[in-house]
Short mmCIF file of C-alpha atoms in Angstrom, two decimals:
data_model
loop_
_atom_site.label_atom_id
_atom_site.label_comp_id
_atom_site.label_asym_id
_atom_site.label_seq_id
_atom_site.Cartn_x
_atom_site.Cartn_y
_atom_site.Cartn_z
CA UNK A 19 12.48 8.63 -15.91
CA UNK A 20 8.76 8.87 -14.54
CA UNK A 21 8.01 11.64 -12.81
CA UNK A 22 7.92 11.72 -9.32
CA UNK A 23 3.96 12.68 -9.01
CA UNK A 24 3.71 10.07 -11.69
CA UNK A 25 5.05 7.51 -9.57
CA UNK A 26 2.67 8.35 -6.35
CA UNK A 27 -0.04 8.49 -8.27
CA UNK A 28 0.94 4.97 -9.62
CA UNK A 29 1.57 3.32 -6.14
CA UNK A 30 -1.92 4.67 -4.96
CA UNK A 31 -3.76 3.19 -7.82
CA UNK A 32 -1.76 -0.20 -7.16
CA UNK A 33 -3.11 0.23 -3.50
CA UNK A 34 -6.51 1.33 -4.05
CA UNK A 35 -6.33 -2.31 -6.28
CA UNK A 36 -5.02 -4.53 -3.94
CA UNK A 37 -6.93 -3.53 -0.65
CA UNK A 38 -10.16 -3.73 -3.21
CA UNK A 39 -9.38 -7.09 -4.73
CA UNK A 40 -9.07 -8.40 -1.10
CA UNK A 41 -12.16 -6.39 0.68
CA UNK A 42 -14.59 -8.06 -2.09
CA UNK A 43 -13.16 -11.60 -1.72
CA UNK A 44 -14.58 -11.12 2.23
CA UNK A 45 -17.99 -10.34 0.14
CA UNK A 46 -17.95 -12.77 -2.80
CA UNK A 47 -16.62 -16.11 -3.69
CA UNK A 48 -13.92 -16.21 -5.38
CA UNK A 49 -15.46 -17.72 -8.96
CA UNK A 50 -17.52 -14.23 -8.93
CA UNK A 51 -15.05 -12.04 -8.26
CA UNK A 52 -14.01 -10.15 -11.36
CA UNK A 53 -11.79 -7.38 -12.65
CA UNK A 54 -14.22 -5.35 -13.66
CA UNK A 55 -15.69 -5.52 -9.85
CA UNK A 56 -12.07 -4.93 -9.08
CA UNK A 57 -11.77 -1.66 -10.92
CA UNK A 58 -15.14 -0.27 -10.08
CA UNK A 59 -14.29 -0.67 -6.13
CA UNK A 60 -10.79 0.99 -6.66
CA UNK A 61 -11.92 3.43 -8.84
CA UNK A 62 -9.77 2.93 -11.58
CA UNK A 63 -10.27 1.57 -15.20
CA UNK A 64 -10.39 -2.18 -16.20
CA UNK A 65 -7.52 -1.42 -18.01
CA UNK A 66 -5.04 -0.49 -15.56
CA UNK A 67 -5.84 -3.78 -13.89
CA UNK A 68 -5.05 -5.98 -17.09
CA UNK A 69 -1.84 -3.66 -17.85
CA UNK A 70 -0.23 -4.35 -14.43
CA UNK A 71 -1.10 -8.23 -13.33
CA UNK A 72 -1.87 -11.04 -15.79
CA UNK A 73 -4.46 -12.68 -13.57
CA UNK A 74 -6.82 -12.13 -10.77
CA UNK A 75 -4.98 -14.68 -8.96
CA UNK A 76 -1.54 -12.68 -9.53
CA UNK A 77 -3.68 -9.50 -7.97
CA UNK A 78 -4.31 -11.54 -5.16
CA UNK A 79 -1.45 -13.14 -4.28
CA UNK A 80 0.00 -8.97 -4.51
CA UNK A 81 -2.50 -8.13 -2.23
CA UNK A 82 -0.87 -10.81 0.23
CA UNK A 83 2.53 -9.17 -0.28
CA UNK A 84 1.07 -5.98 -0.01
CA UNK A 85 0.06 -6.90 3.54
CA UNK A 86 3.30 -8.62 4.52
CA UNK A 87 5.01 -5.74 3.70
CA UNK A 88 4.39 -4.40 7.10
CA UNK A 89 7.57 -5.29 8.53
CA UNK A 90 9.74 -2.85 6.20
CA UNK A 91 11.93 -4.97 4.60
CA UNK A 92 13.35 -7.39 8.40
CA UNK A 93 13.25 -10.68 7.98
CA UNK A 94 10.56 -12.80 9.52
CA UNK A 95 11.50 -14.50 12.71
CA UNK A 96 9.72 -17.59 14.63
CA UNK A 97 10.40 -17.90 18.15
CA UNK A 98 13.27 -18.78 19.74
CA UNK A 99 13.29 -19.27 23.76
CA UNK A 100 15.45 -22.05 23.51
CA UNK A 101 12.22 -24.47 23.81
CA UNK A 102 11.63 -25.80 20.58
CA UNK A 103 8.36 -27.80 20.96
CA UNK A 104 6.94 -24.91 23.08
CA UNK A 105 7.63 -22.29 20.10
CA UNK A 106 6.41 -24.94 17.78
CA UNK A 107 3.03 -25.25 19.53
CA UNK A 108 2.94 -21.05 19.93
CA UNK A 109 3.44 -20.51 15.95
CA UNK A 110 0.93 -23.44 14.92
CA UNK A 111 -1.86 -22.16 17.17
CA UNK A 112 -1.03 -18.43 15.99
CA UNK A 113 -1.54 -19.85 12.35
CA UNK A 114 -4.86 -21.47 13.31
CA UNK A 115 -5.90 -17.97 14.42
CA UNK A 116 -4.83 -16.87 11.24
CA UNK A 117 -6.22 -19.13 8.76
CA UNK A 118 -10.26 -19.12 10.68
CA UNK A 119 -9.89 -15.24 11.08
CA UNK A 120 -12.94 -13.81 8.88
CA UNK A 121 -10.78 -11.04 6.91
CA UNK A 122 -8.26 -13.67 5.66
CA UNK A 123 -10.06 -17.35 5.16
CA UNK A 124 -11.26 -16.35 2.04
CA UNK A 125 -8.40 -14.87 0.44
CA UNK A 126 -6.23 -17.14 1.61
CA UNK A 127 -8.73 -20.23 -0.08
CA UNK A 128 -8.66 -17.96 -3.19
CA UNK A 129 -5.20 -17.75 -3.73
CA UNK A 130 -4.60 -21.57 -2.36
CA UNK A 131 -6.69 -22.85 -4.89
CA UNK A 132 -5.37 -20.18 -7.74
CA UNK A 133 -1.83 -22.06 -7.11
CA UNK A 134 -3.25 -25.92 -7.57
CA UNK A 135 -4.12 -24.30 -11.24
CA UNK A 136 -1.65 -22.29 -12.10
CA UNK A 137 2.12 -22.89 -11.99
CA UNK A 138 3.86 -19.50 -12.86
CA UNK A 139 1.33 -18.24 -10.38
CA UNK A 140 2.66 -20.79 -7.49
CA UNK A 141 6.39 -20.19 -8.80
CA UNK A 142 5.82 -16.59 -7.80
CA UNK A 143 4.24 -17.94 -4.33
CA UNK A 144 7.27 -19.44 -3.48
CA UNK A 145 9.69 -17.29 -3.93
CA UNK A 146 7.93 -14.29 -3.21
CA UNK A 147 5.61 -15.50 -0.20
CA UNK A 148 6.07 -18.65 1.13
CA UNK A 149 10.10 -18.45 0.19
CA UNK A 150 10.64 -16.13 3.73
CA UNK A 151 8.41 -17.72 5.78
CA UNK A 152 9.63 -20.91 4.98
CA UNK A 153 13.52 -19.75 5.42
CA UNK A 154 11.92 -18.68 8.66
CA UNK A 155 11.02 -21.99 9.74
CA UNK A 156 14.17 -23.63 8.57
CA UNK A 157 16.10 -20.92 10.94
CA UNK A 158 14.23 -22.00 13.84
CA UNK A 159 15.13 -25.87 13.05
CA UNK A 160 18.46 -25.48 12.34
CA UNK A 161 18.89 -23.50 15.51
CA UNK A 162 17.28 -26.54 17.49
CA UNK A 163 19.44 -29.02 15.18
CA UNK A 164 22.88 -26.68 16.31
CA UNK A 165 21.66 -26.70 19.86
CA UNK A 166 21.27 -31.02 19.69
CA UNK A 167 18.02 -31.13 19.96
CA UNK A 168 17.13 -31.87 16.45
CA UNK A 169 18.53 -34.88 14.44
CA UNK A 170 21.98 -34.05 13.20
CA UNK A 171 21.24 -35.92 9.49
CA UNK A 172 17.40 -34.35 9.38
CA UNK A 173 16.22 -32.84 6.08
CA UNK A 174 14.86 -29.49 7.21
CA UNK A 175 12.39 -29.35 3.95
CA UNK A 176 10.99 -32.69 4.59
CA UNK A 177 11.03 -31.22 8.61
CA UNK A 178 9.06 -28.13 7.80
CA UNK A 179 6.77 -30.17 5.87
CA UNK A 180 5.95 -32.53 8.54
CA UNK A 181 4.86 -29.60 11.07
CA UNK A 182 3.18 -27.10 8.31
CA UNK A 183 1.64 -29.53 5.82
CA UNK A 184 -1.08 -31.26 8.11
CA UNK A 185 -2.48 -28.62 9.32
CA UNK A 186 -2.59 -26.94 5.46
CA UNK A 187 -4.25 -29.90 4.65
CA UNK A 188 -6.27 -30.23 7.77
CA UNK A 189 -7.59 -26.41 6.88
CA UNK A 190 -7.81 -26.81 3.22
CA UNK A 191 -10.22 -29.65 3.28
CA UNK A 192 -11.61 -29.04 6.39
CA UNK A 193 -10.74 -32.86 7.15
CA UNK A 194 -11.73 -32.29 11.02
CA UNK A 195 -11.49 -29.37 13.37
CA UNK A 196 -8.58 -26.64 13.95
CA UNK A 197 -8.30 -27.55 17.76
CA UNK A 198 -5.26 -26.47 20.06
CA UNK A 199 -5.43 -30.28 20.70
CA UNK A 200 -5.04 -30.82 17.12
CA UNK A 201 -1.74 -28.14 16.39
CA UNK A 202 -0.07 -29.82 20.15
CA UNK A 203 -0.71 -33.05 19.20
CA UNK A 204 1.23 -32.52 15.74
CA UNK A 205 3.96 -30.71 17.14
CA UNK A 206 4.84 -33.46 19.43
CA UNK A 207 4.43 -36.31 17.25
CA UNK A 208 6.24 -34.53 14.82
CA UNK A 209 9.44 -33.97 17.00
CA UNK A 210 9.27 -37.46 18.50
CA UNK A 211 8.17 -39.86 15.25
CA UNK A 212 5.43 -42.10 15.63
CA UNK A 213 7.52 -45.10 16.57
CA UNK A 214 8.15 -45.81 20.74
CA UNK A 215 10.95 -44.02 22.06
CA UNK A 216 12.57 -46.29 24.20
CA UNK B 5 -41.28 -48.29 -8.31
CA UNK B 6 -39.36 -47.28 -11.47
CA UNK B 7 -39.65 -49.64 -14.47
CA UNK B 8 -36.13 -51.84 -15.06
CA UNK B 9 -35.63 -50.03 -18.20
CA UNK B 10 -35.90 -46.63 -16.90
CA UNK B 11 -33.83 -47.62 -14.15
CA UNK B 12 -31.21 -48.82 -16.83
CA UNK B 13 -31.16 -45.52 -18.83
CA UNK B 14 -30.89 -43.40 -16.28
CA UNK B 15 -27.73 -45.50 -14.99
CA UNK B 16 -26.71 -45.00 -18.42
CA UNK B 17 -26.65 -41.96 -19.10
CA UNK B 18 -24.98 -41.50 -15.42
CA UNK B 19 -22.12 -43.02 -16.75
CA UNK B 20 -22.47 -40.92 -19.94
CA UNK B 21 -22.49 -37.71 -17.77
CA UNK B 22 -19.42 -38.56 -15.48
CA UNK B 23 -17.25 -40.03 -18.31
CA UNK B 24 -17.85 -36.74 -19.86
CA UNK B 25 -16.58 -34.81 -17.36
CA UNK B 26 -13.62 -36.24 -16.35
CA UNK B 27 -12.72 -36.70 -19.77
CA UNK B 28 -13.40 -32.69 -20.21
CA UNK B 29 -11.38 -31.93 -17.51
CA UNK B 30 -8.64 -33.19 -19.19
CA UNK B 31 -9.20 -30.76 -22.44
CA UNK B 32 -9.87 -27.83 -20.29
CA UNK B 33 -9.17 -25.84 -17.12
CA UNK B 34 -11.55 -26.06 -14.09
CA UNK B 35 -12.77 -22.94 -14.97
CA UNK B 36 -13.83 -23.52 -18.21
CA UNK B 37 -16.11 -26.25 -17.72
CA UNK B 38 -19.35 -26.01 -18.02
CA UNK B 39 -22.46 -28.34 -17.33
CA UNK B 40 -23.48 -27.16 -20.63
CA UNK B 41 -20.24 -28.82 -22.38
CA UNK B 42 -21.03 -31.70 -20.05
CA UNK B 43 -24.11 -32.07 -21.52
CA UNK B 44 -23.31 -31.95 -24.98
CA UNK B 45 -20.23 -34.26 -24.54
CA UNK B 46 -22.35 -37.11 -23.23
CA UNK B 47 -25.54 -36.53 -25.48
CA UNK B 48 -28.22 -35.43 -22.52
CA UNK B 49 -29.62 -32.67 -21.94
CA UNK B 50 -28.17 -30.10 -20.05
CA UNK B 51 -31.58 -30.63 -17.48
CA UNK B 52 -30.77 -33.81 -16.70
CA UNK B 53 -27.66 -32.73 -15.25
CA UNK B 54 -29.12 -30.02 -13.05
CA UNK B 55 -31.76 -32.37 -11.71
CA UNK B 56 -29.12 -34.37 -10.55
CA UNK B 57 -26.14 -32.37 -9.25
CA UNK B 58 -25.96 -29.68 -7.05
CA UNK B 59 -23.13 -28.28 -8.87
CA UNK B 60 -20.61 -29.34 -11.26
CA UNK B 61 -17.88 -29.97 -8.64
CA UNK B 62 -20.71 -32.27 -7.18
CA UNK B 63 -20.35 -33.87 -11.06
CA UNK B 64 -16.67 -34.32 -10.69
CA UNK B 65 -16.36 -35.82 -7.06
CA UNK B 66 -19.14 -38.51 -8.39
CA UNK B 67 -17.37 -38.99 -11.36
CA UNK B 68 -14.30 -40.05 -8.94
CA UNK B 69 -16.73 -42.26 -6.99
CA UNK B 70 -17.42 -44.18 -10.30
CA UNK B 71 -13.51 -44.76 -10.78
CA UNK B 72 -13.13 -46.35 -7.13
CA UNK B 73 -16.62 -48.54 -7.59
CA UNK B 74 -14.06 -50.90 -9.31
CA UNK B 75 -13.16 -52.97 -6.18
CA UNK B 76 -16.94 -54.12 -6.29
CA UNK B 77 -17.38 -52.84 -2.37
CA UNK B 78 -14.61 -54.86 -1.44
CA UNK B 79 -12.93 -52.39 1.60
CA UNK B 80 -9.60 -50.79 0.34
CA UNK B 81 -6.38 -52.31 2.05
CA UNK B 82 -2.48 -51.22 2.29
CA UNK B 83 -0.23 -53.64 1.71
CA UNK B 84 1.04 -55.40 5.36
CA UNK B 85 3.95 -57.27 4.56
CA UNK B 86 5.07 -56.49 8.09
CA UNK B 87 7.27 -54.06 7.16
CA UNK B 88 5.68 -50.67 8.26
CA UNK B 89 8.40 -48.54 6.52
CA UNK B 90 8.63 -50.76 3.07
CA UNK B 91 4.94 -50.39 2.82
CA UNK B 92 4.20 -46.72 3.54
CA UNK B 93 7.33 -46.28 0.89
CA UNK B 94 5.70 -48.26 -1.54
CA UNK B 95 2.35 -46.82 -1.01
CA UNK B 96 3.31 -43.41 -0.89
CA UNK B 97 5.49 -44.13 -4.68
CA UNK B 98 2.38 -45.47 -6.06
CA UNK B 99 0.20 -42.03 -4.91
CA UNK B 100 2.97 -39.92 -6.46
CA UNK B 101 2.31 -41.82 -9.66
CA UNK B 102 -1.06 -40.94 -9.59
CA UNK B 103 -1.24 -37.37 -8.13
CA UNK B 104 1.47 -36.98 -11.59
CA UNK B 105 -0.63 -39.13 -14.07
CA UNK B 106 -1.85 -36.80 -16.85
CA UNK B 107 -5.11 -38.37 -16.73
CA UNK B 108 -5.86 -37.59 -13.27
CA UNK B 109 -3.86 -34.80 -12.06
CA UNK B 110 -6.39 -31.61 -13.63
CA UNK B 111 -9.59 -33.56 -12.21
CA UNK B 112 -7.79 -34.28 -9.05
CA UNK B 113 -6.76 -30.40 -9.03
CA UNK B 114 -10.45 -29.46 -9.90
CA UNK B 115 -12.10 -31.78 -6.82
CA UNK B 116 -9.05 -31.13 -4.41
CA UNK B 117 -9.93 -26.98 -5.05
CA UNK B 118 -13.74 -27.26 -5.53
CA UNK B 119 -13.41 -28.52 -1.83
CA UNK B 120 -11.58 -25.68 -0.52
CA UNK B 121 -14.33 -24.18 -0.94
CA UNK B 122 -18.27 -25.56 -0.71
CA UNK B 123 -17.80 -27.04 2.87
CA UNK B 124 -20.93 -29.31 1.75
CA UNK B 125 -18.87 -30.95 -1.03
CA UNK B 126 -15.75 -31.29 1.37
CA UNK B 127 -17.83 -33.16 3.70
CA UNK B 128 -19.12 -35.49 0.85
CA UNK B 129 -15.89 -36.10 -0.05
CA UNK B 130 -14.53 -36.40 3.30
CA UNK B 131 -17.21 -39.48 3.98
CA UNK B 132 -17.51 -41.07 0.30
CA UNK B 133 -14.49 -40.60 -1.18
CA UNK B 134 -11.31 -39.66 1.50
CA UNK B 135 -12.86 -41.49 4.34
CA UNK B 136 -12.95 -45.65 2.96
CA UNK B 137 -9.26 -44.56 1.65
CA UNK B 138 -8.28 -42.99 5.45
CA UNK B 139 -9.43 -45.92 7.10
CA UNK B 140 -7.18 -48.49 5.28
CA UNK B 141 -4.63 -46.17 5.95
CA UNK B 142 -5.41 -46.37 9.91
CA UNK B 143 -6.04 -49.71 9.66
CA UNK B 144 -2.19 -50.22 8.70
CA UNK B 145 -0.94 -48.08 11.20
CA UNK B 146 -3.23 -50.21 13.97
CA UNK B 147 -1.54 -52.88 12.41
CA UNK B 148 1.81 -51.76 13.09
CA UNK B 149 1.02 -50.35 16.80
CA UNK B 150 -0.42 -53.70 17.32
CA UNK B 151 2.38 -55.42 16.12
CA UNK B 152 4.65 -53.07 18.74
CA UNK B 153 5.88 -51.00 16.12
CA UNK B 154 4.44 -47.89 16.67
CA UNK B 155 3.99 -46.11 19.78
CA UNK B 156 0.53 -47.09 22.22
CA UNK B 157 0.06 -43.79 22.45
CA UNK B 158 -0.01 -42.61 18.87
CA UNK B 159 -3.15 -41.04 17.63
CA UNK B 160 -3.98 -42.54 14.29
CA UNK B 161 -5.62 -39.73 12.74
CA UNK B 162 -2.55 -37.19 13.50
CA UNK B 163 0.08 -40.23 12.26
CA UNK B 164 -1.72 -40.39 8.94
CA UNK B 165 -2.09 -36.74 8.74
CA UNK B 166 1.85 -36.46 8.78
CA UNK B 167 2.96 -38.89 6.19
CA UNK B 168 0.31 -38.12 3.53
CA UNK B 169 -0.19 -33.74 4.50
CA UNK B 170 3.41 -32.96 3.17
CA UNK B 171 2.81 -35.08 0.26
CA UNK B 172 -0.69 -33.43 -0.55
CA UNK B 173 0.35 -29.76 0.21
CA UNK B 174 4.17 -30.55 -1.88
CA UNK B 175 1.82 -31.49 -4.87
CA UNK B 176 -1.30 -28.50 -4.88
CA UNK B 177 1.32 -26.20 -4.63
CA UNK B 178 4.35 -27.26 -6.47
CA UNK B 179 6.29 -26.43 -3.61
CA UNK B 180 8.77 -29.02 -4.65
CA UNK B 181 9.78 -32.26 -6.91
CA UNK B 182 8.05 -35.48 -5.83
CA UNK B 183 10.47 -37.64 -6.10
CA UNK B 184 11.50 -41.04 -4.36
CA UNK B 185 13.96 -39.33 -2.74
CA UNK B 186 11.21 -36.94 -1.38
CA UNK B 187 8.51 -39.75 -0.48
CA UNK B 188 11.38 -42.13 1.30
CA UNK B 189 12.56 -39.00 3.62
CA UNK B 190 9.22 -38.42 4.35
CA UNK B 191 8.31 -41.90 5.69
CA UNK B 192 11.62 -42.64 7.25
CA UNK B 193 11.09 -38.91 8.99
CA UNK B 194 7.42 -39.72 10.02
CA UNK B 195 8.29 -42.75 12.03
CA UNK B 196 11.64 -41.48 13.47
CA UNK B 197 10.67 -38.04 14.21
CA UNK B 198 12.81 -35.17 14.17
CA UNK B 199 14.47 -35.59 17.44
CA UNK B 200 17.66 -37.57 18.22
CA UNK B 201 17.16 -41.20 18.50
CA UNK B 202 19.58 -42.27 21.02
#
C-alpha cells in the first residue's frame, strides 16, 4: 500500500502539473510547449512527467478533467424548463462564451487538434470528456422526444451532432463569426429541418 | 519581366516542393515534418522554400490547391438531379471516401489542425480552398429553395453548416464510424429537422 503522505504528495505534484501545462498554453503555442517547460513551471522533474502521461496531449486533455472535476462526482445537466429550443439557444451561447474566453481558447485548440492526430488520445476524449457531456445532451433530447416535441424515430447521436457540430466547426476554423445570431439561427433550423413546414 | 525559362523552373520546382510534401505527410506525422525534409525530398534547397512560404502549413494548404487546379478553373458543381436528398446522400458518401482515403486523410488532418491555429492560414483556406467548394454547395441548396424544396427562409450558410459540421467534427475526432448509415441519417435529419412532421 502507498503511504498516505505518499499519496498527497503524489496528487499535489499531479496538480502542480496540470494547472502548469494549462497556464503556459495561455503563454505559448501549443508546437512550443514542452515537458521540460512543463516540469520547470511545476517544479518537478522531467521525469515524473514522462512516468505518469505518455504525451503532452494526454497531460492536457488531464488538465481538462482536472477542471471538470469541480462538480464532485454529479452528473452534468443541460437545462430543462420544459422549452426545448429556448434551453438549446441558452447552452449554445454559454458554449460560445466558453470557447472565445482567453483562459480556455488555447487549450481547448491544443487538445482539439492533439485528437485529429492521435486516436488512443481521442478514445480517451470520449469516454472520459466528451462521453458525459454528450450523455448530457442526449438527456435533454430524449426528455423533449418523451414530452412529443421531438421526432419519435430521431437518432439522438445524429441529433446532438446537428446542434454541437456546426458550431465546433464554425470555431475550429474560424469559418465566420461566433454571433448569438449564429448559435439561434442553428438551434432553430436544427429543430425545424431546412425543408418548409407546412 | 522574368525570362520564360526561369518562369518554367521555378513552376517546376513548385510542383517538386508540394509533391514532396504531401507525399511526406503520408510517411510521417504532422509533427515531424520539416521544410528541411521537404527540401531534400524534392531536390531544392531548403531557401527556396522559405522564400516562398510563410510556413510549412502554408506548404501543405498550397499543395492542396495544386490537387483541385485539375478542373482547369472550371467552378466546382454538386450533382442536381432534382433530387435534393439523393444528391446530398451521394455527395456526402463520396466525402466520406475521401476524408478515409489513406492518401489524403494525414494531409487533410495536418491542414484541417494547422488551421486551428494560424488564423492567417484559416482565412487562406477559408477563401482559396473551402470557399469555391462552399459555394457549389450553396449553389445546390439555392437550387433546391428555388425549386420549392427548401424553406424561403433558410439561410444558406447555416443549412450547409449542418449537413457537412457533424460530418467534419465525427471525422477530426473519431467520435464515431462514418458509415452510410451515418451520412444517410444525417441528410434525411438535416432536411426534416428534429421536430415532428405532422
Amino acid at each position: 500500500m502507498t503511504p498516505p503522505n505518499t499519496a498527497r504528495r503524489r496528487e499535489t505534484s499531479r496538480r502542480a502539473i496540470l494547472t502548469a501545462a494549462f497556464d503556459l498554453l495561455q503563454e505559448v503555442e501549443y508546437a512550443k510547449l514542452s515537458i521540460e517547460g512543463i516540469a520547470a513551471r511545476a517544479g518537478v522533474g522531467k521525469q515524473t512527467i514522462y512516468r505518469w502521461w505518455p504525451s503532452k496531449g494526454a497531460v492536457v486533455l488531464d488538465a481538462f478533467l482536472m477542471l471538470s472535476e469541480g462538480a464532485e462526482g454529479e452528473p452534468i445537466r443541460l437545462p430543462d424548463t420544459g422549452d426545448l429550443a429556448a434551453d438549446l439557444t441558452e447552452v449554445l451561447r454559454a458554449t460560445v462564451v466558453e470557447l472565445t474566453d482567453a483562459r480556455y481558447e488555447q487549450p481547448m485548440r491544443a487538445l482539439a487538434t492533439e485528437i485529429a492526430h492521435d486516436p488512443e488520445l481521442a478514445a480517451t476524449y470520449a469516454q472520459r470528456l466528451d462521453g458525459p457531456l454528450r450523455e448530457a445532451k442526449r438527456q435533454r433530447l430524449r426528455s423533449a422526444q418523451l414530452a412529443g416535441q421531438l421526432a419519435d424515430d430521431l437518432d439522438l447521436d445524429v441529433a446532438v451532432d446537428l446542434i454541437w457540430g456546426p458550431l465546433f466547426q464554425r470555431w475550429l476554423h474560424r469559418g465566420g463569426p461566433l454571433t448569438t445570431d449564429y448559435t439561434d439561427r442553428l438551434v432553430a433550423t436544427a429543430l425545424d429541418g431546412l425543408r418548409p413546414r407546412r
